[in-house]
Amino acid sequence: MACGLTGTGTGTGTCGSSCYKDNNDGIEDSTNTFSPPSSTTLLPHMKLCYKCKEEEVINSTGGLCGICFRNSLFAKFKQSITTHDLISSTDNILIAFSGGPSSRVVLEFVHEIQQKAQKNSDASRDKLYPVFGVGVAFIDESAVTSIASDDLDNAMQDLRLIVSSLALPTKELHIVPIQSIFSTDLKDGRNKLNELLDTVNDVTGKEDLLCHLRMLCLQKIAFENKYNKLVLGSCTSRIACHVLSAAVKGQGYSLPADIQYIDARWKTPVVLPLRDCLAQELNLLCRLNSLKTLDVLDAPRSGINDLVSKFLTTLQEENPARERTIVRTAEKLIPFHFNRLKETKDTDETLPRRRRRKVNLQPYESVPSEFLCSICCSPINKLDMECLNSKLEGCETNFTIFGASCCPSCQFQILPKDSSSREQFYSLLPRQMTTRASDFIGGDQTWLREQIKDCLLSDSEDGT
Amino acid sequence: MEDNDGKQKKAGGRLCSICTQRKAALKRPKTLEQICRECFFDVFEEEIHKVIIDNQLFKSGERIAIGASGGKDSTVLAYVLSELNRRHNYGLDLFLLSVDEGITGYRDDSLETVKRNEVQYGLPLKVVSYKDLYGWTMDEIVKMIGLKNNCTFCGVFRRQALDRGAALLKVDKVATGHNADDIAETVLLNILRGDIARLGRCTSIITGEDGPIPRCKPFKYTYEKEIVMYAYFKKLDYFSTECIYSPNAYRGFAREFIKDLERIRPRAILDIIKSGEDFRISTTTKMPEQGTCERCGYISSQVCYIFSCLHI
């Protein structure tokens, strides 16, 4: 009836066009029943994706529809992997899963490229295309959080469902309590963990120590299960927070180490394929694609890290590009030698010729060996190193040596101040941390002797 | 025991943690120690003295201009430099150098303060004004371009005005009252803005060493709160009104953040400065070159370009 009315007024062509659009949208536009349609009337109601021009634009995507929005994020992910060789076909990678949007997306994207690799491998006759393996690790921190056990059980169930519902190839899920790095006896480990955290007075220091312990735990899982790479879901927003937090804690020298795509100072190198995506984008993607996240596991933060996070949220509201600007600034700081993967020639020979193309990376200016803090594994710069060495002279006890091998930031916010608390702190630490301090002292005697020589010379000059 | 102590004026009153004799009068912002006034004066001045000596800011016989705005930082700087110059025999000739931007109701009042400082401290004062140097007052500039971006114009003008004034006085160096809070704020802003060129040099205690007159910041590690406290206890005369044209919106974000940080962890201000000092900037990053302006011969800045805009 409506079509009939319109038809009499304008003609069959226009009528057909109008009918088609109405049916396609599934929306009854009452204005069409009373007035002839025109292009100006239609435009305000239908914004089309600027990329595909077919689907409706979704808010906050920068003019994209749902599918193109996902594809643009996936393209950034893929670009990171390809350009920086983050995942190769012979890898066995472990995804650190926290339940948040970032790690949820990284799990989804890694799964997608694994599936594609599997299809390629199945389709090829000579089986020249190996497929990388994927495992998922979740660190259970219920020993130190106040989460209710019912909520935790539900979260664990959801987690197992998320991983098991992914199509083949199968991904092994490792759920490991964080206290396992202290002792194989979980009850004993729990007590040690809580005692350790109690010796740290500074709220921010406690939070950062827990973060370092988490990485130790992930490294342990990766090592014991023979994974050769650890994938984190760190996005632009998280890295921007880290840049500011590190600057505020006096870690300007070491902060470039933590923000590169690759971090190979660990036994199992850490890679960040989602580094170019914003938290806001990843949150939106999870909502649009119904990717389930485990919100109950979000730990409340406080202290310096929380203040930085709130500050950035304020700035982001004023200028959405702020987080990218911060990361771009930090990218201009010199990375360290371990911010690239060691090249293995064995892998190259097994691959077809055309897959050996590699991006020519700029040569890094760096010293061949870098001394790392025993607690946070941050590189220690030369000036701070000299201060540490002067403290080392005359040291005898293990915990004193350990204290002297920490960076100034950890010394301030994590190490206890008085001697007896420090001794207790040292006795509670997981072995991986204390052995690191031993390596610090034992390794590279030449370098240390050289430093001590410098001190001795200056001492003799003072004596004169 | 405490009752018998005649020196104890109040029950439960704490003693200074440094001298352990006098009653504590304040909690030191930088370290949170409870100390008396005399010890506060001593540690405050001694730290600045140490900064001057360690960084070799001055040499005996040099003529030093102190950038004097009438505010707390420059007033305390003038006072402390006079004291240390006398006490430690630096052998410096000290001058006060003020810039008159021509802002009615603000700069004229603050300059009255500097003139009083000239008399109180016995330091010769030189005032250079935008009107004399450029033919414009800030009032006139704002009338023409509005409030937006006027701080940028003023900042560029003031920088050259200070150089010109220093040249007129024939001084060797200019000392400014930039404190630790200012420098930490600048480090943060340069990270937020992506200004890598400035990030590399904003923590330098001496800048412009390749230019005609270097500038130095003796208060680089001195907290703003301590400067206020020092001025208060010494009963120094200073002017504390903010500029009437300054919207201060963007810098305000960073300033507020730094105050929040200081509350949680006083040492964060020094930590930010340390980070700024420790940043290693990639040499492949192209840094802007610094040259001499063709028109006026001074170190290249935007003054002449801005003048062209104003005259159009």
PDB file of N, CA, C and O in Angstrom, chain B residues 209-258:
ATOM      1  N   GLU B 209      75.403  25.834  26.690  1.00  0.00           N
ATOM      2  CA  GLU B 209      76.840  26.023  26.862  1.00  0.00           C
ATOM      3  C   GLU B 209      77.535  26.347  25.550  1.00  0.00           C
ATOM      4  O   GLU B 209      78.620  26.921  25.536  1.00  0.00           O
ATOM      5  N   ASP B 210      76.894  25.947  24.448  1.00  0.00           N
ATOM      6  CA  ASP B 210      77.470  26.272  23.158  1.00  0.00           C
ATOM      7  C   ASP B 210      77.043  27.660  22.693  1.00  0.00           C
ATOM      8  O   ASP B 210      77.517  28.150  21.675  1.00  0.00           O
ATOM      9  N   GLY B 211      76.137  28.283  23.424  1.00  0.00           N
ATOM     10  CA  GLY B 211      75.668  29.609  23.061  1.00  0.00           C
ATOM     11  C   GLY B 211      76.467  30.689  23.774  1.00  0.00           C
ATOM     12  O   GLY B 211      77.428  30.408  24.486  1.00  0.00           O
ATOM     13  N   PRO B 212      76.067  31.948  23.602  1.00  0.00           N
ATOM     14  CA  PRO B 212      76.832  33.037  24.204  1.00  0.00           C
ATOM     15  C   PRO B 212      76.752  33.061  25.726  1.00  0.00           C
ATOM     16  O   PRO B 212      77.755  33.298  26.394  1.00  0.00           O
ATOM     17  N   ILE B 213      75.555  32.812  26.272  1.00  0.00           N
ATOM     18  CA  ILE B 213      75.412  32.890  27.729  1.00  0.00           C
ATOM     19  C   ILE B 213      74.700  31.649  28.244  1.00  0.00           C
ATOM     20  O   ILE B 213      73.497  31.506  28.064  1.00  0.00           O
ATOM     21  N   PRO B 214      75.416  30.731  28.886  1.00  0.00           N
ATOM     22  CA  PRO B 214      74.779  29.515  29.420  1.00  0.00           C
ATOM     23  C   PRO B 214      73.809  29.846  30.550  1.00  0.00           C
ATOM     24  O   PRO B 214      73.939  30.870  31.218  1.00  0.00           O
ATOM     25  N   ARG B 215      72.852  28.942  30.733  1.00  0.00           N
ATOM     26  CA  ARG B 215      71.914  29.060  31.842  1.00  0.00           C
ATOM     27  C   ARG B 215      72.069  27.871  32.761  1.00  0.00           C
ATOM     28  O   ARG B 215      72.352  26.767  32.305  1.00  0.00           O
ATOM     29  N   CYS B 216      71.864  28.076  34.052  1.00  0.00           N
ATOM     30  CA  CYS B 216      71.952  26.958  34.986  1.00  0.00           C
ATOM     31  C   CYS B 216      70.814  27.003  35.989  1.00  0.00           C
ATOM     32  O   CYS B 216      70.201  28.047  36.205  1.00  0.00           O
ATOM     33  N   LYS B 217      70.534  25.838  36.567  1.00  0.00           N
ATOM     34  CA  LYS B 217      69.408  25.682  37.475  1.00  0.00           C
ATOM     35  C   LYS B 217      69.907  25.134  38.804  1.00  0.00           C
ATOM     36  O   LYS B 217      69.900  23.918  39.016  1.00  0.00           O
ATOM     37  N   PRO B 218      70.330  25.984  39.726  1.00  0.00           N
ATOM     38  CA  PRO B 218      70.829  25.497  41.018  1.00  0.00           C
ATOM     39  C   PRO B 218      69.766  24.764  41.839  1.00  0.00           C
ATOM     40  O   PRO B 218      70.108  23.958  42.698  1.00  0.00           O
ATOM     41  N   PHE B 219      68.484  25.026  41.571  1.00  0.00           N
ATOM     42  CA  PHE B 219      67.399  24.385  42.310  1.00  0.00           C
ATOM     43  C   PHE B 219      66.903  23.107  41.643  1.00  0.00           C
ATOM     44  O   PHE B 219      65.796  22.651  41.919  1.00  0.00           O
ATOM     45  N   LYS B 220      67.711  22.520  40.768  1.00  0.00           N
ATOM     46  CA  LYS B 220      67.272  21.342  40.010  1.00  0.00           C
ATOM     47  C   LYS B 220      66.746  20.222  40.903  1.00  0.00           C
ATOM     48  O   LYS B 220      65.808  19.510  40.552  1.00  0.00           O
ATOM     49  N   TYR B 221      67.365  20.019  42.048  1.00  0.00           N
ATOM     50  CA  TYR B 221      66.950  18.934  42.940  1.00  0.00           C
ATOM     51  C   TYR B 221      66.205  19.442  44.176  1.00  0.00           C
ATOM     52  O   TYR B 221      66.012  18.703  45.136  1.00  0.00           O
ATOM     53  N   THR B 222      65.794  20.699  44.158  1.00  0.00           N
ATOM     54  CA  THR B 222      65.134  21.295  45.314  1.00  0.00           C
ATOM     55  C   THR B 222      63.624  21.273  45.118  1.00  0.00           C
ATOM     56  O   THR B 222      63.127  21.717  44.095  1.00  0.00           O
ATOM     57  N   TYR B 223      62.907  20.771  46.111  1.00  0.00           N
ATOM     58  CA  TYR B 223      61.461  20.640  45.997  1.00  0.00           C
ATOM     59  C   TYR B 223      60.772  21.990  46.156  1.00  0.00           C
ATOM     60  O   TYR B 223      61.175  22.827  46.969  1.00  0.00           O
ATOM     61  N   GLU B 224      59.704  22.156  45.411  1.00  0.00           N
ATOM     62  CA  GLU B 224      58.953  23.412  45.452  1.00  0.00           C
ATOM     63  C   GLU B 224      58.427  23.691  46.858  1.00  0.00           C
ATOM     64  O   GLU B 224      58.461  24.825  47.335  1.00  0.00           O
ATOM     65  N   LYS B 225      57.924  22.649  47.513  1.00  0.00           N
ATOM     66  CA  LYS B 225      57.382  22.830  48.865  1.00  0.00           C
ATOM     67  C   LYS B 225      58.443  23.345  49.819  1.00  0.00           C
ATOM     68  O   LYS B 225      58.154  24.138  50.717  1.00  0.00           O
ATOM     69  N   GLU B 226      59.672  22.863  49.651  1.00  0.00           N
ATOM     70  CA  GLU B 226      60.742  23.291  50.541  1.00  0.00           C
ATOM     71  C   GLU B 226      61.107  24.742  50.279  1.00  0.00           C
ATOM     72  O   GLU B 226      61.481  25.472  51.199  1.00  0.00           O
ATOM     73  N   ILE B 227      61.013  25.153  49.018  1.00  0.00           N
ATOM     74  CA  ILE B 227      61.281  26.551  48.680  1.00  0.00           C
ATOM     75  C   ILE B 227      60.251  27.454  49.356  1.00  0.00           C
ATOM     76  O   ILE B 227      60.593  28.492  49.945  1.00  0.00           O
ATOM     77  N   VAL B 228      58.984  27.030  49.299  1.00  0.00           N
ATOM     78  CA  VAL B 228      57.924  27.809  49.956  1.00  0.00           C
ATOM     79  C   VAL B 228      58.172  27.858  51.455  1.00  0.00           C
ATOM     80  O   VAL B 228      58.049  28.905  52.100  1.00  0.00           O
ATOM     81  N   MET B 229      58.528  26.709  52.014  1.00  0.00           N
ATOM     82  CA  MET B 229      58.765  26.606  53.462  1.00  0.00           C
ATOM     83  C   MET B 229      59.926  27.489  53.884  1.00  0.00           C
ATOM     84  O   MET B 229      59.865  28.191  54.900  1.00  0.00           O
ATOM     85  N   TYR B 230      60.983  27.466  53.089  1.00  0.00           N
ATOM     86  CA  TYR B 230      62.164  28.283  53.381  1.00  0.00           C
ATOM     87  C   TYR B 230      61.800  29.762  53.349  1.00  0.00           C
ATOM     88  O   TYR B 230      62.152  30.525  54.252  1.00  0.00           O
ATOM     89  N   ALA B 231      61.065  30.159  52.310  1.00  0.00           N
ATOM     90  CA  ALA B 231      60.652  31.562  52.192  1.00  0.00           C
ATOM     91  C   ALA B 231      59.780  31.959  53.378  1.00  0.00           C
ATOM     92  O   ALA B 231      59.891  33.071  53.907  1.00  0.00           O
ATOM     93  N   TYR B 232      58.930  31.035  53.801  1.00  0.00           N
ATOM     94  CA  TYR B 232      58.029  31.316  54.919  1.00  0.00           C
ATOM     95  C   TYR B 232      58.805  31.519  56.218  1.00  0.00           C
ATOM     96  O   TYR B 232      58.597  32.508  56.927  1.00  0.00           O
ATOM     97  N   PHE B 233      59.705  30.580  56.509  1.00  0.00           N
ATOM     98  CA  PHE B 233      60.423  30.677  57.781  1.00  0.00           C
ATOM     99  C   PHE B 233      61.435  31.812  57.774  1.00  0.00           C
ATOM    100  O   PHE B 233      61.733  32.393  58.815  1.00  0.00           O
ATOM    101  N   LYS B 234      61.989  32.133  56.619  1.00  0.00           N
ATOM    102  CA  LYS B 234      62.923  33.251  56.534  1.00  0.00           C
ATOM    103  C   LYS B 234      62.185  34.577  56.373  1.00  0.00           C
ATOM    104  O   LYS B 234      62.816  35.630  56.313  1.00  0.00           O
ATOM    105  N   LYS B 235      60.870  34.501  56.247  1.00  0.00           N
ATOM    106  CA  LYS B 235      60.029  35.686  56.070  1.00  0.00           C
ATOM    107  C   LYS B 235      60.468  36.503  54.852  1.00  0.00           C
ATOM    108  O   LYS B 235      60.555  37.735  54.909  1.00  0.00           O
ATOM    109  N   LEU B 236      60.733  35.792  53.749  1.00  0.00           N
ATOM    110  CA  LEU B 236      61.153  36.480  52.530  1.00  0.00           C
ATOM    111  C   LEU B 236      59.954  37.090  51.831  1.00  0.00           C
ATOM    112  O   LEU B 236      58.849  36.560  51.873  1.00  0.00           O
ATOM    113  N   ASP B 237      60.212  38.198  51.171  1.00  0.00           N
ATOM    114  CA  ASP B 237      59.189  38.987  50.511  1.00  0.00           C
ATOM    115  C   ASP B 237      59.057  38.513  49.067  1.00  0.00           C
ATOM    116  O   ASP B 237      59.981  38.682  48.271  1.00  0.00           O
ATOM    117  N   TYR B 238      57.924  37.887  48.718  1.00  0.00           N
ATOM    118  CA  TYR B 238      57.742  37.475  47.332  1.00  0.00           C
ATOM    119  C   TYR B 238      56.298  37.620  46.904  1.00  0.00           C
ATOM    120  O   TYR B 238      55.400  37.765  47.724  1.00  0.00           O
ATOM    121  N   PHE B 239      56.082  37.572  45.603  1.00  0.00           N
ATOM    122  CA  PHE B 239      54.789  37.810  44.969  1.00  0.00           C
ATOM    123  C   PHE B 239      54.261  36.473  44.455  1.00  0.00           C
ATOM    124  O   PHE B 239      54.996  35.710  43.835  1.00  0.00           O
ATOM    125  N   SER B 240      52.976  36.200  44.712  1.00  0.00           N
ATOM    126  CA  SER B 240      52.537  34.836  44.417  1.00  0.00           C
ATOM    127  C   SER B 240      51.283  34.734  43.560  1.00  0.00           C
ATOM    128  O   SER B 240      50.639  33.702  43.537  1.00  0.00           O
ATOM    129  N   THR B 241      50.944  35.761  42.820  1.00  0.00           N
ATOM    130  CA  THR B 241      49.778  35.678  41.947  1.00  0.00           C
ATOM    131  C   THR B 241      50.146  35.006  40.637  1.00  0.00           C
ATOM    132  O   THR B 241      51.237  35.203  40.121  1.00  0.00           O
ATOM    133  N   GLU B 242      49.222  34.215  40.097  1.00  0.00           N
ATOM    134  CA  GLU B 242      49.461  33.568  38.808  1.00  0.00           C
ATOM    135  C   GLU B 242      49.169  34.544  37.678  1.00  0.00           C
ATOM    136  O   GLU B 242      48.408  35.494  37.834  1.00  0.00           O
ATOM    137  N   CYS B 243      49.760  34.273  36.539  1.00  0.00           N
ATOM    138  CA  CYS B 243      49.569  35.122  35.369  1.00  0.00           C
ATOM    139  C   CYS B 243      48.100  35.125  34.950  1.00  0.00           C
ATOM    140  O   CYS B 243      47.462  34.078  34.884  1.00  0.00           O
ATOM    141  N   ILE B 244      47.589  36.322  34.619  1.00  0.00           N
ATOM    142  CA  ILE B 244      46.157  36.434  34.336  1.00  0.00           C
ATOM    143  C   ILE B 244      45.792  35.878  32.968  1.00  0.00           C
ATOM    144  O   ILE B 244      44.642  35.562  32.706  1.00  0.00           O
ATOM    145  N   TYR B 245      46.760  35.767  32.070  1.00  0.00           N
ATOM    146  CA  TYR B 245      46.458  35.280  30.727  1.00  0.00           C
ATOM    147  C   TYR B 245      46.644  33.776  30.580  1.00  0.00           C
ATOM    148  O   TYR B 245      46.355  33.223  29.529  1.00  0.00           O
ATOM    149  N   SER B 246      47.152  33.128  31.611  1.00  0.00           N
ATOM    150  CA  SER B 246      47.529  31.728  31.450  1.00  0.00           C
ATOM    151  C   SER B 246      46.351  30.801  31.699  1.00  0.00           C
ATOM    152  O   SER B 246      45.867  30.710  32.816  1.00  0.00           O
ATOM    153  N   PRO B 247      45.878  30.098  30.680  1.00  0.00           N
ATOM    154  CA  PRO B 247      44.786  29.145  30.921  1.00  0.00           C
ATOM    155  C   PRO B 247      45.269  27.968  31.767  1.00  0.00           C
ATOM    156  O   PRO B 247      44.535  27.443  32.583  1.00  0.00           O
ATOM    157  N   ASN B 248      46.530  27.562  31.567  1.00  0.00           N
ATOM    158  CA  ASN B 248      47.174  26.558  32.418  1.00  0.00           C
ATOM    159  C   ASN B 248      46.485  25.199  32.386  1.00  0.00           C
ATOM    160  O   ASN B 248      46.731  24.359  33.225  1.00  0.00           O
ATOM    161  N   ALA B 249      45.622  24.973  31.402  1.00  0.00           N
ATOM    162  CA  ALA B 249      44.837  23.741  31.428  1.00  0.00           C
ATOM    163  C   ALA B 249      45.711  22.509  31.259  1.00  0.00           C
ATOM    164  O   ALA B 249      45.629  21.569  32.037  1.00  0.00           O
ATOM    165  N   TYR B 250      46.566  22.510  30.254  1.00  0.00           N
ATOM    166  CA  TYR B 250      47.295  21.296  29.931  1.00  0.00           C
ATOM    167  C   TYR B 250      48.403  21.028  30.932  1.00  0.00           C
ATOM    168  O   TYR B 250      48.546  19.928  31.432  1.00  0.00           O
ATOM    169  N   ARG B 251      49.198  22.041  31.238  1.00  0.00           N
ATOM    170  CA  ARG B 251      50.240  21.861  32.238  1.00  0.00           C
ATOM    171  C   ARG B 251      49.626  21.507  33.576  1.00  0.00           C
ATOM    172  O   ARG B 251      50.233  20.823  34.381  1.00  0.00           O
ATOM    173  N   GLY B 252      48.404  21.956  33.789  1.00  0.00           N
ATOM    174  CA  GLY B 252      47.730  21.679  35.043  1.00  0.00           C
ATOM    175  C   GLY B 252      47.526  20.203  35.295  1.00  0.00           C
ATOM    176  O   GLY B 252      47.641  19.740  36.420  1.00  0.00           O
ATOM    177  N   PHE B 253      47.216  19.443  34.232  1.00  0.00           N
ATOM    178  CA  PHE B 253      47.069  17.996  34.355  1.00  0.00           C
ATOM    179  C   PHE B 253      48.331  17.376  34.944  1.00  0.00           C
ATOM    180  O   PHE B 253      48.288  16.626  35.907  1.00  0.00           O
ATOM    181  N   ALA B 254      49.456  17.700  34.331  1.00  0.00           N
ATOM    182  CA  ALA B 254      50.726  17.109  34.759  1.00  0.00           C
ATOM    183  C   ALA B 254      51.097  17.599  36.149  1.00  0.00           C
ATOM    184  O   ALA B 254      51.600  16.839  36.974  1.00  0.00           O
ATOM    185  N   ARG B 255      50.853  18.873  36.400  1.00  0.00           N
ATOM    186  CA  ARG B 255      51.183  19.458  37.710  1.00  0.00           C
ATOM    187  C   ARG B 255      50.411  18.741  38.813  1.00  0.00           C
ATOM    188  O   ARG B 255      50.962  18.384  39.849  1.00  0.00           O
ATOM    189  N   GLU B 256      49.122  18.520  38.567  1.00  0.00           N
ATOM    190  CA  GLU B 256      48.269  17.867  39.557  1.00  0.00           C
ATOM    191  C   GLU B 256      48.732  16.429  39.799  1.00  0.00           C
ATOM    192  O   GLU B 256      48.764  15.938  40.925  1.00  0.00           O
ATOM    193  N   PHE B 257      49.096  15.755  38.707  1.00  0.00           N
ATOM    194  CA  PHE B 257      49.588  14.379  38.797  1.00  0.00           C
ATOM    195  C   PHE B 257      50.847  14.320  39.653  1.00  0.00           C
ATOM    196  O   PHE B 257      50.995  13.436  40.496  1.00  0.00           O
ATOM    197  N   ILE B 258      51.746  15.264  39.463  1.00  0.00           N
ATOM    198  CA  ILE B 258      52.994  15.272  40.228  1.00  0.00           C
ATOM    199  C   ILE B 258      52.726  15.525  41.703  1.00  0.00           C
ATOM    200  O   ILE B 258      53.368  14.934  42.577  1.00  0.00           O
TER     201      ILE B 258
END
